[in-house]
PDB file of C-alpha atoms and ligand atoms in Angstrom:
ATOM      1  CA  MET A 190     -10.679  11.801  17.068  1.00 76.00           C
ATOM      2  CA  SER A 191      -8.405  10.568  14.269  1.00 91.00           C
ATOM      3  CA  LYS A 192      -4.812  11.707  14.185  1.00 96.00           C
ATOM      4  CA  ARG A 193      -3.190  13.034  11.033  1.00 98.00           C
ATOM      5  CA  ILE A 194      -1.448  10.701   8.572  1.00 98.00           C
ATOM      6  CA  VAL A 195       1.757  11.709   6.823  1.00 98.00           C
ATOM      7  CA  VAL A 196       2.399   9.852   3.559  1.00 98.00           C
ATOM      8  CA  ALA A 197       5.903  10.417   2.202  1.00 98.00           C
ATOM      9  CA  GLY A 198       6.773   8.989  -1.186  1.00 98.00           C
ATOM     10  CA  SER A 199       5.805   8.584  -4.813  1.00 98.00           C
ATOM     11  CA  LEU A 200       3.380  10.032  -7.353  1.00 98.00           C
ATOM     12  CA  ASN A 201       3.195   8.506 -10.866  1.00 98.00           C
ATOM     13  CA  ALA A 202       1.158   8.962 -13.986  1.00 98.00           C
ATOM     14  CA  ASP A 203      -0.161   5.485 -14.803  1.00 98.00           C
ATOM     15  CA  LEU A 204      -0.005   4.879 -18.579  1.00 98.00           C
ATOM     16  CA  THR A 205      -2.436   2.003 -18.699  1.00 97.00           C
ATOM     17  CA  ILE A 206      -3.382  -0.334 -21.544  1.00 97.00           C
ATOM     18  CA  TYR A 207      -6.303  -2.721 -21.035  1.00 95.00           C
ATOM     19  CA  CYS A 208      -5.891  -6.068 -22.822  1.00 96.00           C
ATOM     20  CA  GLU A 209      -7.408  -9.522 -23.038  1.00 96.00           C
ATOM     21  CA  ARG A 210      -4.379 -11.104 -21.382  1.00 97.00           C
ATOM     22  CA  LEU A 211      -0.922  -9.958 -20.315  1.00 97.00           C
ATOM     23  CA  PRO A 212       1.715 -10.373 -23.070  1.00 94.00           C
ATOM     24  CA  ALA A 213       4.365 -13.106 -22.795  1.00 95.00           C
ATOM     25  CA  PRO A 214       8.028 -11.981 -23.097  1.00 93.00           C
ATOM     26  CA  GLY A 215       8.712 -10.930 -26.704  1.00 95.00           C
ATOM     27  CA  GLU A 216       5.021 -10.897 -27.637  1.00 96.00           C
ATOM     28  CA  THR A 217       3.067  -7.960 -29.101  1.00 96.00           C
ATOM     29  CA  LEU A 218      -0.683  -7.792 -28.479  1.00 96.00           C
ATOM     30  CA  HIS A 219      -3.519  -5.475 -29.458  1.00 97.00           C
ATOM     31  CA  GLY A 220      -4.880  -3.544 -26.496  1.00 96.00           C
ATOM     32  CA  ARG A 221      -8.504  -2.717 -25.756  1.00 94.00           C
ATOM     33  CA  GLY A 222      -8.134   0.876 -24.636  1.00 95.00           C
ATOM     34  CA  PHE A 223      -5.683   3.279 -23.059  1.00 97.00           C
ATOM     35  CA  ALA A 224      -5.887   5.720 -20.156  1.00 96.00           C
ATOM     36  CA  VAL A 225      -3.556   8.004 -18.237  1.00 97.00           C
ATOM     37  CA  ASN A 226      -4.591   7.644 -14.602  1.00 96.00           C
ATOM     38  CA  PRO A 227      -3.232   9.279 -11.456  1.00 98.00           C
ATOM     39  CA  GLY A 228      -1.150   6.748  -9.531  1.00 98.00           C
ATOM     40  CA  GLY A 229       2.028   6.097  -7.581  1.00 98.00           C
ATOM     41  CA  LYS A 230       1.824   4.003  -4.453  1.00 98.00           C
ATOM     42  CA  SER A 231       2.118   6.884  -2.005  1.00 98.00           C
ATOM     43  CA  ALA A 232      -0.320   9.145  -3.830  1.00 98.00           C
ATOM     44  CA  ASN A 233      -2.756   6.229  -4.039  1.00 98.00           C
ATOM     45  CA  GLN A 234      -2.383   5.451  -0.345  1.00 98.00           C
ATOM     46  CA  ALA A 235      -2.901   9.096   0.555  1.00 98.00           C
ATOM     47  CA  VAL A 236      -6.067   9.303  -1.549  1.00 98.00           C
ATOM     48  CA  ALA A 237      -7.397   5.994  -0.198  1.00 98.00           C
ATOM     49  CA  ALA A 238      -6.991   7.198   3.387  1.00 98.00           C
ATOM     50  CA  ALA A 239      -8.480  10.633   2.666  1.00 98.00           C
ATOM     51  CA  ARG A 240     -11.529   9.106   0.928  1.00 98.00           C
ATOM     52  CA  LEU A 241     -12.124   7.180   4.140  1.00 98.00           C
ATOM     53  CA  GLY A 242     -12.191  10.402   6.140  1.00 97.00           C
ATOM     54  CA  ALA A 243      -8.574  10.640   7.328  1.00 98.00           C
ATOM     55  CA  LEU A 244      -6.603  13.889   7.492  1.00 98.00           C
ATOM     56  CA  VAL A 245      -3.637  13.301   5.197  1.00 98.00           C
ATOM     57  CA  THR A 246      -0.479  15.230   4.320  1.00 98.00           C
ATOM     58  CA  LEU A 247       1.462  14.020   1.274  1.00 98.00           C
ATOM     59  CA  ILE A 248       5.183  14.751   0.875  1.00 98.00           C
ATOM     60  CA  GLY A 249       6.543  14.086  -2.611  1.00 98.00           C
ATOM     61  CA  ALA A 250       7.784  15.532  -5.893  1.00 98.00           C
ATOM     62  CA  VAL A 251       6.362  15.849  -9.399  1.00 98.00           C
ATOM     63  CA  GLY A 252       7.494  17.658 -12.539  1.00 98.00           C
ATOM     64  CA  GLU A 253       6.329  20.975 -13.946  1.00 98.00           C
ATOM     65  CA  ASP A 254       4.389  19.012 -16.560  1.00 98.00           C
ATOM     66  CA  ALA A 255       0.868  17.874 -17.407  1.00 98.00           C
ATOM     67  CA  ASN A 256       1.305  14.607 -15.494  1.00 98.00           C
ATOM     68  CA  GLY A 257       2.296  16.614 -12.421  1.00 98.00           C
ATOM     69  CA  ASP A 258      -0.845  18.737 -12.831  1.00 98.00           C
ATOM     70  CA  LEU A 259      -2.964  15.566 -13.066  1.00 98.00           C
ATOM     71  CA  LEU A 260      -1.483  14.154  -9.851  1.00 98.00           C
ATOM     72  CA  VAL A 261      -1.760  17.334  -7.823  1.00 98.00           C
ATOM     73  CA  ALA A 262      -5.366  17.767  -8.965  1.00 98.00           C
ATOM     74  CA  SER A 263      -6.316  14.190  -8.121  1.00 98.00           C
ATOM     75  CA  THR A 264      -4.729  14.089  -4.664  1.00 98.00           C
ATOM     76  CA  ALA A 265      -5.904  17.594  -3.715  1.00 98.00           C
ATOM     77  CA  GLY A 266      -9.354  16.764  -5.078  1.00 98.00           C
ATOM     78  CA  ALA A 267      -9.573  13.887  -2.589  1.00 98.00           C
ATOM     79  CA  GLY A 268      -8.820  16.311   0.251  1.00 98.00           C
ATOM     80  CA  VAL A 269      -5.121  15.486   0.693  1.00 98.00           C
ATOM     81  CA  ASP A 270      -2.869  18.364   1.824  1.00 98.00           C
ATOM     82  CA  VAL A 271      -0.489  18.708  -1.141  1.00 98.00           C
ATOM     83  CA  SER A 272       1.375  21.787   0.046  1.00 98.00           C
ATOM     84  CA  HIS A 273       4.519  19.632   0.437  1.00 98.00           C
ATOM     85  CA  VAL A 274       4.357  18.063  -3.010  1.00 98.00           C
ATOM     86  CA  HIS A 275       7.241  19.856  -4.716  1.00 98.00           C
ATOM     87  CA  ARG A 276       7.124  20.881  -8.397  1.00 98.00           C
ATOM     88  CA  ILE A 277      10.593  20.373  -9.893  1.00 98.00           C
ATOM     89  CA  ALA A 278      12.403  20.326 -13.253  1.00 97.00           C
ATOM     90  CA  GLU A 279      12.576  16.499 -13.514  1.00 97.00           C
ATOM     91  CA  PRO A 280       9.619  14.890 -15.305  1.00 98.00           C
ATOM     92  CA  THR A 281       6.877  13.344 -13.196  1.00 98.00           C
ATOM     93  CA  GLY A 282       7.311   9.635 -12.448  1.00 98.00           C
ATOM     94  CA  VAL A 283       5.465   7.243 -14.731  1.00 98.00           C
ATOM     95  CA  ALA A 284       4.214   3.687 -14.530  1.00 98.00           C
ATOM     96  CA  VAL A 285       3.586   1.599 -17.647  1.00 98.00           C
ATOM     97  CA  ILE A 286       0.761  -0.755 -16.770  1.00 97.00           C
ATOM     98  CA  SER A 287      -1.028  -3.607 -18.552  1.00 96.00           C
ATOM     99  CA  VAL A 288      -4.351  -4.762 -17.143  1.00 94.00           C
ATOM    100  CA  GLU A 289      -5.881  -7.976 -18.476  1.00 95.00           C
ATOM    101  CA  ASP A 290      -9.566  -8.915 -18.520  1.00 93.00           C
ATOM    102  CA  SER A 291      -9.278 -10.905 -15.261  1.00 91.00           C
ATOM    103  CA  GLY A 292      -8.244  -7.641 -13.543  1.00 88.00           C
ATOM    104  CA  GLU A 293      -4.631  -8.829 -13.047  1.00 90.00           C
ATOM    105  CA  ASN A 294      -1.875  -6.371 -13.957  1.00 92.00           C
ATOM    106  CA  SER A 295       1.838  -5.930 -14.577  1.00 94.00           C
ATOM    107  CA  ILE A 296       3.633  -2.670 -13.789  1.00 96.00           C
ATOM    108  CA  ILE A 297       7.007  -1.082 -14.547  1.00 97.00           C
ATOM    109  CA  ILE A 298       7.853   2.281 -13.016  1.00 98.00           C
ATOM    110  CA  SER A 299      10.309   4.996 -14.010  1.00 98.00           C
ATOM    111  CA  ALA A 300      11.052   7.160 -10.965  1.00 98.00           C
ATOM    112  CA  GLY A 301      11.489  10.604 -12.576  1.00 98.00           C
ATOM    113  CA  ALA A 302      10.864  13.263  -9.926  1.00 98.00           C
ATOM    114  CA  ASN A 303      10.295  10.591  -7.265  1.00 98.00           C
ATOM    115  CA  GLY A 304      13.979   9.695  -7.525  1.00 98.00           C
ATOM    116  CA  THR A 305      14.946  13.211  -6.424  1.00 98.00           C
ATOM    117  CA  LEU A 306      12.893  13.253  -3.216  1.00 98.00           C
ATOM    118  CA  SER A 307      15.636  13.765  -0.660  1.00 98.00           C
ATOM    119  CA  PRO A 308      15.976  13.137   3.079  1.00 98.00           C
ATOM    120  CA  ALA A 309      16.099  16.936   3.489  1.00 98.00           C
ATOM    121  CA  ALA A 310      12.427  17.104   2.420  1.00 98.00           C
ATOM    122  CA  MET A 311      11.500  15.095   5.542  1.00 98.00           C
ATOM    123  CA  ASP A 312      11.366  18.130   7.814  1.00 98.00           C
ATOM    124  CA  PRO A 313      10.571  16.880  11.348  1.00 98.00           C
ATOM    125  CA  ALA A 314       8.096  19.774  11.736  1.00 98.00           C
ATOM    126  CA  LEU A 315       5.879  18.118   9.103  1.00 98.00           C
ATOM    127  CA  PHE A 316       5.563  15.014  11.275  1.00 98.00           C
ATOM    128  CA  ALA A 317       4.644  16.735  14.562  1.00 97.00           C
ATOM    129  CA  GLY A 318       1.363  15.365  15.909  1.00 97.00           C
ATOM    130  CA  ALA A 319       1.079  12.655  13.236  1.00 98.00           C
ATOM    131  CA  GLY A 320      -0.559   9.402  14.295  1.00 98.00           C
ATOM    132  CA  VAL A 321       0.657   7.319  11.359  1.00 98.00           C
ATOM    133  CA  VAL A 322       3.469   7.693   8.828  1.00 98.00           C
ATOM    134  CA  CYS A 323       2.932   5.698   5.667  1.00 98.00           C
ATOM    135  CA  LEU A 324       5.917   4.740   3.491  1.00 98.00           C
ATOM    136  CA  CYS A 325       6.758   2.635   0.421  1.00 98.00           C
ATOM    137  CA  LEU A 326       9.942   2.035  -1.567  1.00 98.00           C
ATOM    138  CA  GLU A 327       9.285   4.034  -4.750  1.00 98.00           C
ATOM    139  CA  VAL A 328      11.535   6.859  -3.498  1.00 98.00           C
ATOM    140  CA  PRO A 329      15.198   6.616  -2.389  1.00 98.00           C
ATOM    141  CA  LEU A 330      15.809   4.388   0.628  1.00 98.00           C
ATOM    142  CA  ALA A 331      17.667   7.183   2.460  1.00 97.00           C
ATOM    143  CA  THR A 332      14.522   9.319   2.151  1.00 98.00           C
ATOM    144  CA  VAL A 333      12.317   6.508   3.441  1.00 98.00           C
ATOM    145  CA  HIS A 334      14.704   6.132   6.375  1.00 98.00           C
ATOM    146  CA  ALA A 335      14.593   9.873   7.131  1.00 98.00           C
ATOM    147  CA  ALA A 336      10.771   9.858   7.052  1.00 98.00           C
ATOM    148  CA  ALA A 337      10.637   6.792   9.302  1.00 98.00           C
ATOM    149  CA  ALA A 338      13.015   8.449  11.767  1.00 98.00           C
ATOM    150  CA  ALA A 339      10.967  11.661  11.786  1.00 98.00           C
ATOM    151  CA  GLY A 340       7.769   9.680  12.292  1.00 98.00           C
ATOM    152  CA  HIS A 341       9.298   7.573  15.041  1.00 98.00           C
ATOM    153  CA  ASP A 342      10.594  10.675  16.864  1.00 98.00           C
ATOM    154  CA  ALA A 343       7.113  12.230  16.609  1.00 98.00           C
ATOM    155  CA  GLY A 344       5.609   9.147  18.278  1.00 98.00           C
ATOM    156  CA  ALA A 345       3.707   8.078  15.143  1.00 98.00           C
ATOM    157  CA  THR A 346       3.100   4.488  14.049  1.00 98.00           C
ATOM    158  CA  VAL A 347       5.473   3.884  11.134  1.00 98.00           C
ATOM    159  CA  LEU A 348       3.757   1.739   8.475  1.00 98.00           C
ATOM    160  CA  LEU A 349       6.143   0.450   5.793  1.00 98.00           C
ATOM    161  CA  ASN A 350       4.769  -1.054   2.579  1.00 98.00           C
ATOM    162  CA  LEU A 351       7.742  -3.038   1.264  1.00 97.00           C
ATOM    163  CA  SER A 352       6.969  -2.388  -2.377  1.00 97.00           C
ATOM    164  CA  PRO A 353       8.648  -2.528  -4.840  1.00 97.00           C
ATOM    165  CA  TYR A 354      10.685  -5.061  -2.856  1.00 96.00           C
ATOM    166  CA  ALA A 355      14.152  -4.156  -1.607  1.00 96.00           C
ATOM    167  CA  PRO A 356      16.061  -5.556   1.364  1.00 95.00           C
ATOM    168  CA  VAL A 357      15.306  -3.557   4.518  1.00 93.00           C
ATOM    169  CA  PRO A 358      18.413  -2.173   6.238  1.00 93.00           C
ATOM    170  CA  ASP A 359      18.462  -2.932   9.996  1.00 92.00           C
ATOM    171  CA  GLY A 360      18.122   0.758  10.854  1.00 95.00           C
ATOM    172  CA  LEU A 361      14.880   1.045   8.893  1.00 97.00           C
ATOM    173  CA  ALA A 362      13.539  -2.219  10.339  1.00 96.00           C
ATOM    174  CA  ARG A 363      14.068  -0.831  13.849  1.00 96.00           C
ATOM    175  CA  LEU A 364      12.011   2.268  12.988  1.00 98.00           C
ATOM    176  CA  THR A 365       9.147   0.261  11.450  1.00 98.00           C
ATOM    177  CA  ASP A 366       6.137  -0.492  13.652  1.00 98.00           C
ATOM    178  CA  VAL A 367       4.020  -2.300  11.052  1.00 98.00           C
ATOM    179  CA  LEU A 368       5.327  -4.019   7.910  1.00 98.00           C
ATOM    180  CA  LEU A 369       2.873  -4.513   5.056  1.00 98.00           C
ATOM    181  CA  VAL A 370       3.859  -7.056   2.395  1.00 97.00           C
ATOM    182  CA  ASN A 371       2.305  -9.250  -0.263  1.00 95.00           C
ATOM    183  CA  ALA A 372       3.282 -12.921  -0.510  1.00 94.00           C
ATOM    184  CA  HIS A 373       6.196 -12.262  -2.934  1.00 94.00           C
ATOM    185  CA  GLU A 374       7.615  -9.513  -0.751  1.00 95.00           C
ATOM    186  CA  ALA A 375       7.166 -11.621   2.393  1.00 96.00           C
ATOM    187  CA  SER A 376       9.051 -14.568   0.844  1.00 95.00           C
ATOM    188  CA  ALA A 377      11.843 -12.304  -0.383  1.00 95.00           C
ATOM    189  CA  PHE A 378      12.104 -10.646   3.037  1.00 95.00           C
ATOM    190  CA  LEU A 379      12.233 -13.985   4.860  1.00 95.00           C
ATOM    191  CA  GLY A 380      14.918 -15.394   2.559  1.00 93.00           C
ATOM    192  CA  GLY A 381      15.101 -19.172   2.993  1.00 78.00           C
ATOM    193  CA  PHE A 382      11.889 -19.479   5.040  1.00 88.00           C
ATOM    194  CA  SER A 383       8.981 -20.741   2.945  1.00 88.00           C
ATOM    195  CA  LEU A 384       5.742 -18.928   3.590  1.00 91.00           C
ATOM    196  CA  PRO A 385       2.743 -21.115   4.550  1.00 92.00           C
ATOM    197  CA  ALA A 386       0.051 -21.658   1.927  1.00 90.00           C
ATOM    198  CA  PRO A 387      -2.657 -18.962   2.158  1.00 87.00           C
ATOM    199  CA  ALA A 388      -5.161 -21.462   3.546  1.00 85.00           C
ATOM    200  CA  ALA A 389      -2.735 -22.943   6.104  1.00 88.00           C
ATOM    201  CA  ALA A 390      -3.910 -23.057   9.709  1.00 87.00           C
ATOM    202  CA  ALA A 391      -3.077 -20.303  12.179  1.00 88.00           C
ATOM    203  CA  ASP A 392      -0.358 -22.501  13.730  1.00 88.00           C
ATOM    204  CA  ALA A 393       1.622 -22.536  10.478  1.00 90.00           C
ATOM    205  CA  TRP A 394       1.321 -18.768  10.187  1.00 94.00           C
ATOM    206  CA  ARG A 395       2.519 -18.306  13.766  1.00 94.00           C
ATOM    207  CA  GLY A 396       5.896 -19.700  12.608  1.00 93.00           C
ATOM    208  CA  ALA A 397       6.041 -17.027   9.899  1.00 94.00           C
ATOM    209  CA  GLY A 398       5.264 -14.361  12.499  1.00 95.00           C
ATOM    210  CA  GLU A 399       8.145 -15.612  14.627  1.00 94.00           C
ATOM    211  CA  GLU A 400      10.477 -15.463  11.604  1.00 95.00           C
ATOM    212  CA  PHE A 401       9.527 -11.827  10.973  1.00 96.00           C
ATOM    213  CA  ALA A 402      10.007 -11.065  14.687  1.00 95.00           C
ATOM    214  CA  ARG A 403      13.483 -12.635  14.579  1.00 94.00           C
ATOM    215  CA  ARG A 404      14.298 -10.073  11.871  1.00 94.00           C
ATOM    216  CA  GLY A 405      12.991  -7.229  14.049  1.00 94.00           C
ATOM    217  CA  LEU A 406       9.448  -6.896  12.609  1.00 96.00           C
ATOM    218  CA  HIS A 407       6.841  -7.792  15.237  1.00 96.00           C
ATOM    219  CA  LYS A 408       3.645  -6.590  13.552  1.00 97.00           C
ATOM    220  CA  VAL A 409       3.201  -7.693   9.954  1.00 98.00           C
ATOM    221  CA  LEU A 410       0.291  -7.674   7.522  1.00 98.00           C
ATOM    222  CA  VAL A 411       0.600 -10.150   4.655  1.00 97.00           C
ATOM    223  CA  THR A 412      -1.836  -9.591   1.791  1.00 96.00           C
ATOM    224  CA  LEU A 413      -2.662 -12.714  -0.205  1.00 94.00           C
ATOM    225  CA  GLY A 414      -4.679 -11.361  -3.141  1.00 89.00           C
ATOM    226  CA  SER A 415      -7.841 -13.374  -3.651  1.00 86.00           C
ATOM    227  CA  SER A 416      -6.998 -15.453  -0.540  1.00 90.00           C
ATOM    228  CA  GLY A 417      -7.420 -12.537   1.872  1.00 93.00           C
ATOM    229  CA  SER A 418      -4.743 -11.452   4.322  1.00 95.00           C
ATOM    230  CA  VAL A 419      -3.027 -12.463   7.552  1.00 97.00           C
ATOM    231  CA  VAL A 420      -2.202 -10.300  10.566  1.00 97.00           C
ATOM    232  CA  LEU A 421       0.900 -11.462  12.447  1.00 97.00           C
ATOM    233  CA  ASP A 422       1.538  -9.943  15.861  1.00 95.00           C
ATOM    234  CA  ALA A 423       4.289 -11.908  17.564  1.00 90.00           C
ATOM    235  CA  ALA A 424       4.046  -9.861  20.762  1.00 88.00           C
ATOM    236  CA  ASN A 425       0.311 -10.566  21.158  1.00 90.00           C
ATOM    237  CA  ALA A 426       0.315 -13.889  23.033  1.00 89.00           C
ATOM    238  CA  ALA A 427      -3.494 -14.100  22.996  1.00 90.00           C
ATOM    239  CA  GLU A 428      -3.856 -13.595  19.257  1.00 92.00           C
ATOM    240  CA  PRO A 429      -0.536 -13.873  17.364  1.00 94.00           C
ATOM    241  CA  VAL A 430      -2.330 -14.690  14.079  1.00 96.00           C
ATOM    242  CA  VAL A 431      -5.585 -13.374  12.626  1.00 95.00           C
ATOM    243  CA  ARG A 432      -6.579 -14.637   9.182  1.00 94.00           C
ATOM    244  CA  ILE A 433      -8.850 -12.288   7.261  1.00 94.00           C
ATOM    245  CA  ALA A 434     -11.154 -13.772   4.651  1.00 91.00           C
ATOM    246  CA  PRO A 435     -11.126 -12.354   1.116  1.00 90.00           C
ATOM    247  CA  THR A 436     -14.045 -10.111   0.224  1.00 93.00           C
ATOM    248  CA  ARG A 437     -15.540 -11.589  -2.944  1.00 91.00           C
ATOM    249  CA  VAL A 438     -16.146  -9.058  -5.731  1.00 93.00           C
ATOM    250  CA  ASP A 439     -16.071  -9.068  -9.520  1.00 92.00           C
ATOM    251  CA  ALA A 440     -12.591  -7.641 -10.069  1.00 91.00           C
ATOM    252  CA  VAL A 441     -12.190  -5.336 -13.069  1.00 91.00           C
ATOM    253  CA  ASP A 442      -8.771  -3.823 -12.319  1.00 92.00           C
ATOM    254  CA  THR A 443      -6.589  -4.782  -9.351  1.00 92.00           C
ATOM    255  CA  THR A 444      -4.117  -1.926  -9.965  1.00 94.00           C
ATOM    256  CA  GLY A 445      -3.708  -0.039  -6.712  1.00 96.00           C
ATOM    257  CA  ALA A 446      -5.905  -2.400  -4.691  1.00 95.00           C
ATOM    258  CA  GLY A 447      -2.908  -3.026  -2.437  1.00 95.00           C
ATOM    259  CA  ASP A 448      -2.550   0.735  -1.994  1.00 97.00           C
ATOM    260  CA  ALA A 449      -6.224   0.979  -1.061  1.00 98.00           C
ATOM    261  CA  PHE A 450      -5.494  -1.673   1.570  1.00 98.00           C
ATOM    262  CA  THR A 451      -2.464   0.232   2.900  1.00 98.00           C
ATOM    263  CA  GLY A 452      -4.276   3.585   2.930  1.00 98.00           C
ATOM    264  CA  ALA A 453      -7.238   2.050   4.732  1.00 98.00           C
ATOM    265  CA  VAL A 454      -4.984   0.426   7.347  1.00 98.00           C
ATOM    266  CA  ALA A 455      -3.340   3.811   7.908  1.00 98.00           C
ATOM    267  CA  ALA A 456      -6.736   5.514   8.206  1.00 98.00           C
ATOM    268  CA  ARG A 457      -8.053   3.023  10.765  1.00 98.00           C
ATOM    269  CA  LEU A 458      -4.822   2.936  12.812  1.00 98.00           C
ATOM    270  CA  ALA A 459      -4.935   6.741  12.905  1.00 98.00           C
ATOM    271  CA  ALA A 460      -8.512   6.450  14.192  1.00 98.00           C
ATOM    272  CA  GLY A 461      -7.363   4.153  17.016  1.00 97.00           C
ATOM    273  CA  ASP A 462      -8.308   0.690  15.700  1.00 97.00           C
ATOM    274  CA  SER A 463      -6.272  -2.407  16.539  1.00 95.00           C
ATOM    275  CA  LEU A 464      -4.160  -3.816  13.707  1.00 96.00           C
ATOM    276  CA  ALA A 465      -6.581  -6.713  13.171  1.00 95.00           C
ATOM    277  CA  ALA A 466      -9.609  -4.401  13.051  1.00 95.00           C
ATOM    278  CA  ALA A 467      -7.783  -2.111  10.618  1.00 97.00           C
ATOM    279  CA  ALA A 468      -6.931  -5.097   8.392  1.00 96.00           C
ATOM    280  CA  ARG A 469     -10.546  -6.351   8.346  1.00 95.00           C
ATOM    281  CA  TYR A 470     -11.714  -2.915   7.234  1.00 96.00           C
ATOM    282  CA  ALA A 471      -8.879  -2.552   4.707  1.00 97.00           C
ATOM    283  CA  SER A 472      -9.649  -5.912   3.157  1.00 95.00           C
ATOM    284  CA  VAL A 473     -13.107  -4.670   2.225  1.00 96.00           C
ATOM    285  CA  ALA A 474     -11.805  -1.294   0.999  1.00 97.00           C
ATOM    286  CA  ALA A 475      -9.251  -3.031  -1.255  1.00 96.00           C
ATOM    287  CA  ALA A 476     -11.846  -5.401  -2.699  1.00 95.00           C
ATOM    288  CA  LEU A 477     -14.156  -2.493  -3.552  1.00 96.00           C
ATOM    289  CA  ALA A 478     -11.225  -0.665  -5.175  1.00 97.00           C
ATOM    290  CA  ALA A 479     -10.769  -3.577  -7.602  1.00 94.00           C
ATOM    291  CA  THR A 480     -14.326  -3.303  -8.920  1.00 95.00           C
ATOM    292  CA  LYS A 481     -13.565  -0.209 -11.033  1.00 95.00           C
ATOM    293  CA  LYS A 482     -10.883   0.760 -13.552  1.00 94.00           C
ATOM    294  CA  GLY A 483      -7.918   2.833 -12.384  1.00 92.00           C
ATOM    295  CA  THR A 484      -6.602   3.474  -8.907  1.00 96.00           C
ATOM    296  CA  GLN A 485      -7.544   6.709  -7.129  1.00 97.00           C
ATOM    297  CA  ALA A 486     -10.853   7.148  -8.952  1.00 96.00           C
ATOM    298  CA  ALA A 487     -11.843   3.634  -7.839  1.00 97.00           C
ATOM    299  CA  TYR A 488     -11.300   4.083  -4.098  1.00 98.00           C
ATOM    300  CA  PRO A 489     -14.367   3.747  -1.869  1.00 98.00           C
ATOM    301  CA  SER A 490     -15.788   6.134   0.711  1.00 98.00           C
ATOM    302  CA  ALA A 491     -16.206   5.208   4.395  1.00 97.00           C
ATOM    303  CA  GLY A 492     -19.940   4.748   3.798  1.00 97.00           C
ATOM    304  CA  GLN A 493     -19.345   2.264   0.978  1.00 96.00           C
ATOM    305  CA  VAL A 494     -16.895   0.256   3.083  1.00 96.00           C
ATOM    306  CA  ALA A 495     -19.253   0.245   6.080  1.00 94.00           C
ATOM    307  CA  ALA A 496     -22.131  -1.041   3.953  1.00 94.00           C
ATOM    308  CA  LYS A 497     -20.007  -3.863   2.504  1.00 93.00           C
ATOM    309  CA  LEU A 498     -18.551  -4.753   5.934  1.00 90.00           C
ATOM    310  CA  ARG A 499     -22.049  -5.369   7.253  1.00 88.00           C
ATOM    311  CA  ALA A 500     -22.626  -7.880   4.454  1.00 84.00           C
ATOM    312  CA  VAL A 501     -19.467 -10.013   4.683  1.00 80.00           C
ATOM    313  CA  GLU A 502     -17.815 -12.433   7.105  1.00 70.00           C
ATOM    314  CA  THR A 503     -14.292 -11.133   7.722  1.00 69.00           C
ATOM    315  CA  ASP A 504     -12.494 -13.734   9.830  1.00 67.00           C
ATOM    316  CA  ILE A 505     -11.286 -17.244   9.009  1.00 66.00           C
ATOM    317  CA  ARG A 506     -11.319 -19.323  12.179  1.00 62.00           C
ATOM    318  CA  PRO A 507      -8.506 -21.842  12.822  1.00 56.00           C
TER     319      PRO A 507
HETATM  320  O1  RIB B 962       0.336  -0.020  -6.688  1.00 59.43           O
HETATM  321  C1  RIB B 962      -0.073   0.516  -7.913  1.00 59.43           C
HETATM  322  C2  RIB B 962       0.814   1.645  -8.294  1.00 59.43           C
HETATM  323  O2  RIB B 962       2.113   1.140  -8.489  1.00 59.43           O
HETATM  324  C3  RIB B 962       0.439   2.304  -9.586  1.00 59.43           C
HETATM  325  O3  RIB B 962      -0.421   3.389  -9.398  1.00 59.43           O
HETATM  326  C4  RIB B 962       1.790   2.679 -10.172  1.00 59.43           C
HETATM  327  O4  RIB B 962       1.966   4.042 -10.325  1.00 59.43           O
HETATM  328  C5  RIB B 962       2.830   2.064  -9.264  1.00 59.43           C
HETATM  329  O5  RIB B 962       3.341   2.984  -8.382  1.00 59.43           O
END
């Protein structure tokens, strides 16, 4: 029986322009279409997990505006409990997104209501019985810390997606059970240490795992885009590194694929999977998410992930 997931964090309206290629600095380009999509890393992660069958509570804030209506409708429509998404006077957070034909994107966010989500909203009662608490850095760091503390005290696995990147205070690192980073975030977190190439052997990645462990993070998932992902578990002497192969798809829009990965990891950890098993599953969910435009509307069901998992090889052997 899966335990409940609490996602505490951001909801954004994604103002998205599709274009042939991303503009260079100072350049103006013609786009190929525009859409306002429901987004925000936390809302996306909540929807991704719910689509996969998880029970999810989302804690966040949106404005009393049309974008807020869009986000509440999308998350609730996926089955997420939105009774702790507060409607406030500040406008809903927005993301301005460009997506080029290759599926690659660039994103700038403006926090709006997300910036007002306070530590006081992290009522410990909301975390009771949770199996996983899922966090990102699109809301104030003090709020992320309060949610991590509430999750930790409730005995939940605290999963921190270090995006957008910010240095992690020691107190938050101590409360984090699993860190989820892409290659940029991993390099920034590790400071002077240079991350192995994606295709490097497991031995090279073990060194990275030890560097994370030295900074207090023992279980780390590093996503590597089209090169797959790596699971680092410094405390697991038998298997300190698992390299997950990329799932090959025709990518249309990679926006929110990382959130599909995070939400799927949360869903599988809440169901009792090991970290490596959760990452294998999430890799497929994220790849499927990139095959359609938008974020939440593109996220796969458990049946779709299961069918794809049967058809792909997930592990890269040393
Ligand atoms: O990870 C993708 C998300 O980042 C978008 O939905 C956007 O809102 C930003 O939060």
